[in-house]
Amino acid sequence: MNQEQKRAHWASIVEQQKQSPLSIKQFCADCSISYQTFYYWSKRLRSPDATQTLQPIVFNEHEDTLSTPT
């Protein structure tokens, strides 16, 4: 399961809990979900930078144009 699929899976679970009349603890117990894992994903899905992107790092190397005395 890739990261996008995990996010979709957990978004679905979090939404199911919101629609449920059960408390979060009871929902997690009934679904055999770790309470800590549920909160981890709930928080992660709420964060503004929820999508993780990689940014390239470019190094510009240039040679010294000064000549060294010999």
PDB file of N, CA and C in Angstrom:
ATOM      1  N   MET A   1       0.859  -1.166   0.000  1.00  0.00           N
ATOM      2  CA  MET A   1       0.000   0.000   0.000  1.00  0.00           C
ATOM      3  C   MET A   1       0.910   1.236   0.000  1.00  0.00           C
ATOM      4  N   ASN A   2       0.727   2.097  -0.996  1.00  0.00           N
ATOM      5  CA  ASN A   2       1.553   3.297  -1.042  1.00  0.00           C
ATOM      6  C   ASN A   2       0.984   4.382  -0.123  1.00  0.00           C
ATOM      7  N   GLN A   3       1.701   5.478   0.011  1.00  0.00           N
ATOM      8  CA  GLN A   3       1.330   6.528   0.959  1.00  0.00           C
ATOM      9  C   GLN A   3      -0.045   7.119   0.648  1.00  0.00           C
ATOM     10  N   GLU A   4      -0.338   7.315  -0.617  1.00  0.00           N
ATOM     11  CA  GLU A   4      -1.639   7.879  -1.008  1.00  0.00           C
ATOM     12  C   GLU A   4      -2.779   6.931  -0.639  1.00  0.00           C
ATOM     13  N   GLN A   5      -2.566   5.645  -0.825  1.00  0.00           N
ATOM     14  CA  GLN A   5      -3.579   4.654  -0.472  1.00  0.00           C
ATOM     15  C   GLN A   5      -3.778   4.589   1.042  1.00  0.00           C
ATOM     16  N   LYS A   6      -2.683   4.710   1.799  1.00  0.00           N
ATOM     17  CA  LYS A   6      -2.793   4.718   3.262  1.00  0.00           C
ATOM     18  C   LYS A   6      -3.613   5.917   3.724  1.00  0.00           C
ATOM     19  N   ARG A   7      -3.328   7.076   3.140  1.00  0.00           N
ATOM     20  CA  ARG A   7      -4.062   8.286   3.511  1.00  0.00           C
ATOM     21  C   ARG A   7      -5.548   8.114   3.223  1.00  0.00           C
ATOM     22  N   ALA A   8      -5.882   7.563   2.065  1.00  0.00           N
ATOM     23  CA  ALA A   8      -7.286   7.355   1.704  1.00  0.00           C
ATOM     24  C   ALA A   8      -7.937   6.351   2.655  1.00  0.00           C
ATOM     25  N   HIS A   9      -7.219   5.293   2.985  1.00  0.00           N
ATOM     26  CA  HIS A   9      -7.731   4.262   3.900  1.00  0.00           C
ATOM     27  C   HIS A   9      -8.048   4.872   5.266  1.00  0.00           C
ATOM     28  N   TRP A  10      -7.096   5.622   5.816  1.00  0.00           N
ATOM     29  CA  TRP A  10      -7.303   6.204   7.138  1.00  0.00           C
ATOM     30  C   TRP A  10      -8.303   7.344   7.115  1.00  0.00           C
ATOM     31  N   ALA A  11      -8.383   8.079   6.026  1.00  0.00           N
ATOM     32  CA  ALA A  11      -9.406   9.127   5.921  1.00  0.00           C
ATOM     33  C   ALA A  11     -10.787   8.495   5.983  1.00  0.00           C
ATOM     34  N   SER A  12     -10.938   7.342   5.360  1.00  0.00           N
ATOM     35  CA  SER A  12     -12.199   6.616   5.386  1.00  0.00           C
ATOM     36  C   SER A  12     -12.532   6.152   6.813  1.00  0.00           C
ATOM     37  N   ILE A  13     -11.541   5.638   7.518  1.00  0.00           N
ATOM     38  CA  ILE A  13     -11.758   5.173   8.885  1.00  0.00           C
ATOM     39  C   ILE A  13     -12.132   6.340   9.800  1.00  0.00           C
ATOM     40  N   VAL A  14     -11.426   7.450   9.681  1.00  0.00           N
ATOM     41  CA  VAL A  14     -11.725   8.630  10.503  1.00  0.00           C
ATOM     42  C   VAL A  14     -13.141   9.122  10.219  1.00  0.00           C
ATOM     43  N   GLU A  15     -13.527   9.107   8.958  1.00  0.00           N
ATOM     44  CA  GLU A  15     -14.880   9.536   8.585  1.00  0.00           C
ATOM     45  C   GLU A  15     -15.928   8.579   9.146  1.00  0.00           C
ATOM     46  N   GLN A  16     -15.648   7.275   9.107  1.00  0.00           N
ATOM     47  CA  GLN A  16     -16.572   6.292   9.682  1.00  0.00           C
ATOM     48  C   GLN A  16     -16.791   6.551  11.162  1.00  0.00           C
ATOM     49  N   GLN A  17     -15.711   6.891  11.862  1.00  0.00           N
ATOM     50  CA  GLN A  17     -15.839   7.158  13.292  1.00  0.00           C
ATOM     51  C   GLN A  17     -16.686   8.401  13.532  1.00  0.00           C
ATOM     52  N   LYS A  18     -16.495   9.434  12.709  1.00  0.00           N
ATOM     53  CA  LYS A  18     -17.281  10.663  12.862  1.00  0.00           C
ATOM     54  C   LYS A  18     -18.767  10.390  12.668  1.00  0.00           C
ATOM     55  N   GLN A  19     -19.102   9.475  11.772  1.00  0.00           N
ATOM     56  CA  GLN A  19     -20.498   9.138  11.493  1.00  0.00           C
ATOM     57  C   GLN A  19     -21.075   8.180  12.542  1.00  0.00           C
ATOM     58  N   SER A  20     -20.202   7.568  13.308  1.00  0.00           N
ATOM     59  CA  SER A  20     -20.619   6.581  14.299  1.00  0.00           C
ATOM     60  C   SER A  20     -21.098   7.264  15.579  1.00  0.00           C
ATOM     61  N   PRO A  21     -22.071   6.667  16.238  1.00  0.00           N
ATOM     62  CA  PRO A  21     -22.494   7.215  17.533  1.00  0.00           C
ATOM     63  C   PRO A  21     -21.542   6.817  18.672  1.00  0.00           C
ATOM     64  N   LEU A  22     -20.575   5.959  18.371  1.00  0.00           N
ATOM     65  CA  LEU A  22     -19.652   5.459  19.389  1.00  0.00           C
ATOM     66  C   LEU A  22     -18.565   6.478  19.705  1.00  0.00           C
ATOM     67  N   SER A  23     -18.029   6.385  20.909  1.00  0.00           N
ATOM     68  CA  SER A  23     -16.864   7.197  21.264  1.00  0.00           C
ATOM     69  C   SER A  23     -15.667   6.692  20.450  1.00  0.00           C
ATOM     70  N   ILE A  24     -14.627   7.482  20.389  1.00  0.00           N
ATOM     71  CA  ILE A  24     -13.441   7.065  19.640  1.00  0.00           C
ATOM     72  C   ILE A  24     -12.863   5.792  20.240  1.00  0.00           C
ATOM     73  N   LYS A  25     -12.785   5.736  21.569  1.00  0.00           N
ATOM     74  CA  LYS A  25     -12.235   4.531  22.214  1.00  0.00           C
ATOM     75  C   LYS A  25     -13.064   3.297  21.894  1.00  0.00           C
ATOM     76  N   GLN A  26     -14.380   3.418  21.961  1.00  0.00           N
ATOM     77  CA  GLN A  26     -15.235   2.271  21.681  1.00  0.00           C
ATOM     78  C   GLN A  26     -15.160   1.882  20.204  1.00  0.00           C
ATOM     79  N   PHE A  27     -15.141   2.874  19.321  1.00  0.00           N
ATOM     80  CA  PHE A  27     -15.023   2.611  17.884  1.00  0.00           C
ATOM     81  C   PHE A  27     -13.740   1.836  17.593  1.00  0.00           C
ATOM     82  N   CYS A  28     -12.631   2.304  18.171  1.00  0.00           N
ATOM     83  CA  CYS A  28     -11.347   1.638  17.945  1.00  0.00           C
ATOM     84  C   CYS A  28     -11.365   0.214  18.486  1.00  0.00           C
ATOM     85  N   ALA A  29     -11.935   0.037  19.662  1.00  0.00           N
ATOM     86  CA  ALA A  29     -12.014  -1.303  20.258  1.00  0.00           C
ATOM     87  C   ALA A  29     -12.858  -2.234  19.382  1.00  0.00           C
ATOM     88  N   ASP A  30     -13.999  -1.751  18.913  1.00  0.00           N
ATOM     89  CA  ASP A  30     -14.886  -2.571  18.081  1.00  0.00           C
ATOM     90  C   ASP A  30     -14.251  -2.931  16.738  1.00  0.00           C
ATOM     91  N   CYS A  31     -13.418  -2.034  16.218  1.00  0.00           N
ATOM     92  CA  CYS A  31     -12.794  -2.260  14.903  1.00  0.00           C
ATOM     93  C   CYS A  31     -11.389  -2.838  15.005  1.00  0.00           C
ATOM     94  N   SER A  32     -10.964  -3.150  16.234  1.00  0.00           N
ATOM     95  CA  SER A  32      -9.610  -3.684  16.476  1.00  0.00           C
ATOM     96  C   SER A  32      -8.529  -2.754  15.918  1.00  0.00           C
ATOM     97  N   ILE A  33      -8.715  -1.473  16.190  1.00  0.00           N
ATOM     98  CA  ILE A  33      -7.760  -0.453  15.762  1.00  0.00           C
ATOM     99  C   ILE A  33      -7.089   0.088  17.012  1.00  0.00           C
ATOM    100  N   SER A  34      -5.786   0.272  16.932  1.00  0.00           N
ATOM    101  CA  SER A  34      -5.066   0.879  18.040  1.00  0.00           C
ATOM    102  C   SER A  34      -5.533   2.327  18.208  1.00  0.00           C
ATOM    103  N   TYR A  35      -5.857   2.668  19.452  1.00  0.00           N
ATOM    104  CA  TYR A  35      -6.294   4.025  19.782  1.00  0.00           C
ATOM    105  C   TYR A  35      -5.221   5.043  19.399  1.00  0.00           C
ATOM    106  N   GLN A  36      -3.963   4.716  19.677  1.00  0.00           N
ATOM    107  CA  GLN A  36      -2.849   5.612  19.358  1.00  0.00           C
ATOM    108  C   GLN A  36      -2.687   5.782  17.850  1.00  0.00           C
ATOM    109  N   THR A  37      -2.853   4.710  17.097  1.00  0.00           N
ATOM    110  CA  THR A  37      -2.738   4.784  15.642  1.00  0.00           C
ATOM    111  C   THR A  37      -3.865   5.629  15.061  1.00  0.00           C
ATOM    112  N   PHE A  38      -5.064   5.470  15.596  1.00  0.00           N
ATOM    113  CA  PHE A  38      -6.191   6.274  15.132  1.00  0.00           C
ATOM    114  C   PHE A  38      -5.886   7.760  15.328  1.00  0.00           C
ATOM    115  N   TYR A  39      -5.412   8.129  16.515  1.00  0.00           N
ATOM    116  CA  TYR A  39      -5.105   9.528  16.771  1.00  0.00           C
ATOM    117  C   TYR A  39      -3.943  10.031  15.922  1.00  0.00           C
ATOM    118  N   TYR A  40      -2.953   9.187  15.686  1.00  0.00           N
ATOM    119  CA  TYR A  40      -1.830   9.565  14.818  1.00  0.00           C
ATOM    120  C   TYR A  40      -2.347   9.965  13.441  1.00  0.00           C
ATOM    121  N   TRP A  41      -3.192   9.105  12.863  1.00  0.00           N
ATOM    122  CA  TRP A  41      -3.698   9.391  11.523  1.00  0.00           C
ATOM    123  C   TRP A  41      -4.702  10.537  11.526  1.00  0.00           C
ATOM    124  N   SER A  42      -5.493  10.621  12.559  1.00  0.00           N
ATOM    125  CA  SER A  42      -6.442  11.722  12.658  1.00  0.00           C
ATOM    126  C   SER A  42      -5.702  13.060  12.665  1.00  0.00           C
ATOM    127  N   LYS A  43      -4.660  13.144  13.448  1.00  0.00           N
ATOM    128  CA  LYS A  43      -3.847  14.369  13.514  1.00  0.00           C
ATOM    129  C   LYS A  43      -3.133  14.610  12.192  1.00  0.00           C
ATOM    130  N   ARG A  44      -2.571  13.576  11.633  1.00  0.00           N
ATOM    131  CA  ARG A  44      -1.827  13.713  10.376  1.00  0.00           C
ATOM    132  C   ARG A  44      -2.731  14.199   9.242  1.00  0.00           C
ATOM    133  N   LEU A  45      -3.963  13.721   9.214  1.00  0.00           N
ATOM    134  CA  LEU A  45      -4.888  14.122   8.156  1.00  0.00           C
ATOM    135  C   LEU A  45      -5.391  15.554   8.350  1.00  0.00           C
ATOM    136  N   ARG A  46      -5.353  16.054   9.579  1.00  0.00           N
ATOM    137  CA  ARG A  46      -5.798  17.420   9.852  1.00  0.00           C
ATOM    138  C   ARG A  46      -4.720  18.458   9.607  1.00  0.00           C
ATOM    139  N   SER A  47      -3.461  18.050   9.616  1.00  0.00           N
ATOM    140  CA  SER A  47      -2.371  19.014   9.515  1.00  0.00           C
ATOM    141  C   SER A  47      -2.365  19.687   8.140  1.00  0.00           C
ATOM    142  N   PRO A  48      -2.016  20.973   8.098  1.00  0.00           N
ATOM    143  CA  PRO A  48      -2.051  21.710   6.830  1.00  0.00           C
ATOM    144  C   PRO A  48      -1.073  21.181   5.795  1.00  0.00           C
ATOM    145  N   ASP A  49       0.054  20.656   6.236  1.00  0.00           N
ATOM    146  CA  ASP A  49       1.011  20.096   5.283  1.00  0.00           C
ATOM    147  C   ASP A  49       0.888  18.583   5.241  1.00  0.00           C
ATOM    148  N   ALA A  50      -0.348  18.123   5.150  1.00  0.00           N
ATOM    149  CA  ALA A  50      -0.622  16.690   5.193  1.00  0.00           C
ATOM    150  C   ALA A  50      -0.007  15.944   4.013  1.00  0.00           C
ATOM    151  N   THR A  51       0.128  16.608   2.910  1.00  0.00           N
ATOM    152  CA  THR A  51       0.767  15.954   1.785  1.00  0.00           C
ATOM    153  C   THR A  51       2.257  16.217   1.848  1.00  0.00           C
ATOM    154  N   GLN A  52       2.995  15.182   1.767  1.00  0.00           N
ATOM    155  CA  GLN A  52       4.432  15.303   1.863  1.00  0.00           C
ATOM    156  C   GLN A  52       5.007  15.331   0.459  1.00  0.00           C
ATOM    157  N   THR A  53       5.815  16.329   0.200  1.00  0.00           N
ATOM    158  CA  THR A  53       6.441  16.421  -1.108  1.00  0.00           C
ATOM    159  C   THR A  53       7.946  16.504  -0.942  1.00  0.00           C
ATOM    160  N   LEU A  54       8.636  16.042  -1.923  1.00  0.00           N
ATOM    161  CA  LEU A  54      10.087  16.121  -1.926  1.00  0.00           C
ATOM    162  C   LEU A  54      10.507  17.288  -2.804  1.00  0.00           C
ATOM    163  N   GLN A  55      11.443  18.041  -2.317  1.00  0.00           N
ATOM    164  CA  GLN A  55      11.964  19.160  -3.076  1.00  0.00           C
ATOM    165  C   GLN A  55      13.406  18.862  -3.446  1.00  0.00           C
ATOM    166  N   PRO A  56      13.755  19.053  -4.714  1.00  0.00           N
ATOM    167  CA  PRO A  56      15.137  18.789  -5.109  1.00  0.00           C
ATOM    168  C   PRO A  56      16.080  19.840  -4.520  1.00  0.00           C
ATOM    169  N   ILE A  57      17.263  19.428  -4.226  1.00  0.00           N
ATOM    170  CA  ILE A  57      18.299  20.338  -3.757  1.00  0.00           C
ATOM    171  C   ILE A  57      19.330  20.430  -4.868  1.00  0.00           C
ATOM    172  N   VAL A  58      19.569  21.658  -5.315  1.00  0.00           N
ATOM    173  CA  VAL A  58      20.503  21.868  -6.417  1.00  0.00           C
ATOM    174  C   VAL A  58      21.737  22.577  -5.881  1.00  0.00           C
ATOM    175  N   PHE A  59      22.876  21.992  -6.134  1.00  0.00           N
ATOM    176  CA  PHE A  59      24.132  22.601  -5.744  1.00  0.00           C
ATOM    177  C   PHE A  59      24.792  23.176  -6.979  1.00  0.00           C
ATOM    178  N   ASN A  60      25.121  24.432  -6.908  1.00  0.00           N
ATOM    179  CA  ASN A  60      25.832  25.072  -8.012  1.00  0.00           C
ATOM    180  C   ASN A  60      27.304  25.163  -7.636  1.00  0.00           C
ATOM    181  N   GLU A  61      28.095  24.475  -8.385  1.00  0.00           N
ATOM    182  CA  GLU A  61      29.529  24.511  -8.138  1.00  0.00           C
ATOM    183  C   GLU A  61      30.170  25.259  -9.291  1.00  0.00           C
ATOM    184  N   HIS A  62      31.004  26.191  -8.938  1.00  0.00           N
ATOM    185  CA  HIS A  62      31.723  26.897  -9.992  1.00  0.00           C
ATOM    186  C   HIS A  62      33.187  26.981  -9.595  1.00  0.00           C
ATOM    187  N   GLU A  63      34.034  26.920 -10.598  1.00  0.00           N
ATOM    188  CA  GLU A  63      35.458  26.900 -10.353  1.00  0.00           C
ATOM    189  C   GLU A  63      35.962  28.303 -10.089  1.00  0.00           C
ATOM    190  N   ASP A  64      37.034  28.373  -9.296  1.00  0.00           N
ATOM    191  CA  ASP A  64      37.672  29.659  -9.104  1.00  0.00           C
ATOM    192  C   ASP A  64      38.296  30.083 -10.416  1.00  0.00           C
ATOM    193  N   THR A  65      38.090  31.301 -10.778  1.00  0.00           N
ATOM    194  CA  THR A  65      38.660  31.780 -12.036  1.00  0.00           C
ATOM    195  C   THR A  65      40.001  32.483 -11.793  1.00  0.00           C
ATOM    196  N   LEU A  66      40.343  32.618 -10.534  1.00  0.00           N
ATOM    197  CA  LEU A  66      41.643  33.235 -10.219  1.00  0.00           C
ATOM    198  C   LEU A  66      42.744  32.208 -10.418  1.00  0.00           C
ATOM    199  N   SER A  67      43.821  32.638 -11.009  1.00  0.00           N
ATOM    200  CA  SER A  67      44.933  31.717 -11.203  1.00  0.00           C
ATOM    201  C   SER A  67      45.823  31.791  -9.965  1.00  0.00           C
ATOM    202  N   THR A  68      46.387  30.660  -9.612  1.00  0.00           N
ATOM    203  CA  THR A  68      47.270  30.614  -8.454  1.00  0.00           C
ATOM    204  C   THR A  68      48.696  30.866  -8.932  1.00  0.00           C
ATOM    205  N   PRO A  69      49.456  31.624  -8.181  1.00  0.00           N
ATOM    206  CA  PRO A  69      50.849  31.896  -8.604  1.00  0.00           C
ATOM    207  C   PRO A  69      51.697  30.634  -8.483  1.00  0.00           C
ATOM    208  N   THR A  70      52.586  30.442  -9.406  1.00  0.00           N
ATOM    209  CA  THR A  70      53.479  29.280  -9.391  1.00  0.00           C
ATOM    210  C   THR A  70      54.903  29.684  -9.210  1.00  0.00           C
TER     211      THR A  70
END
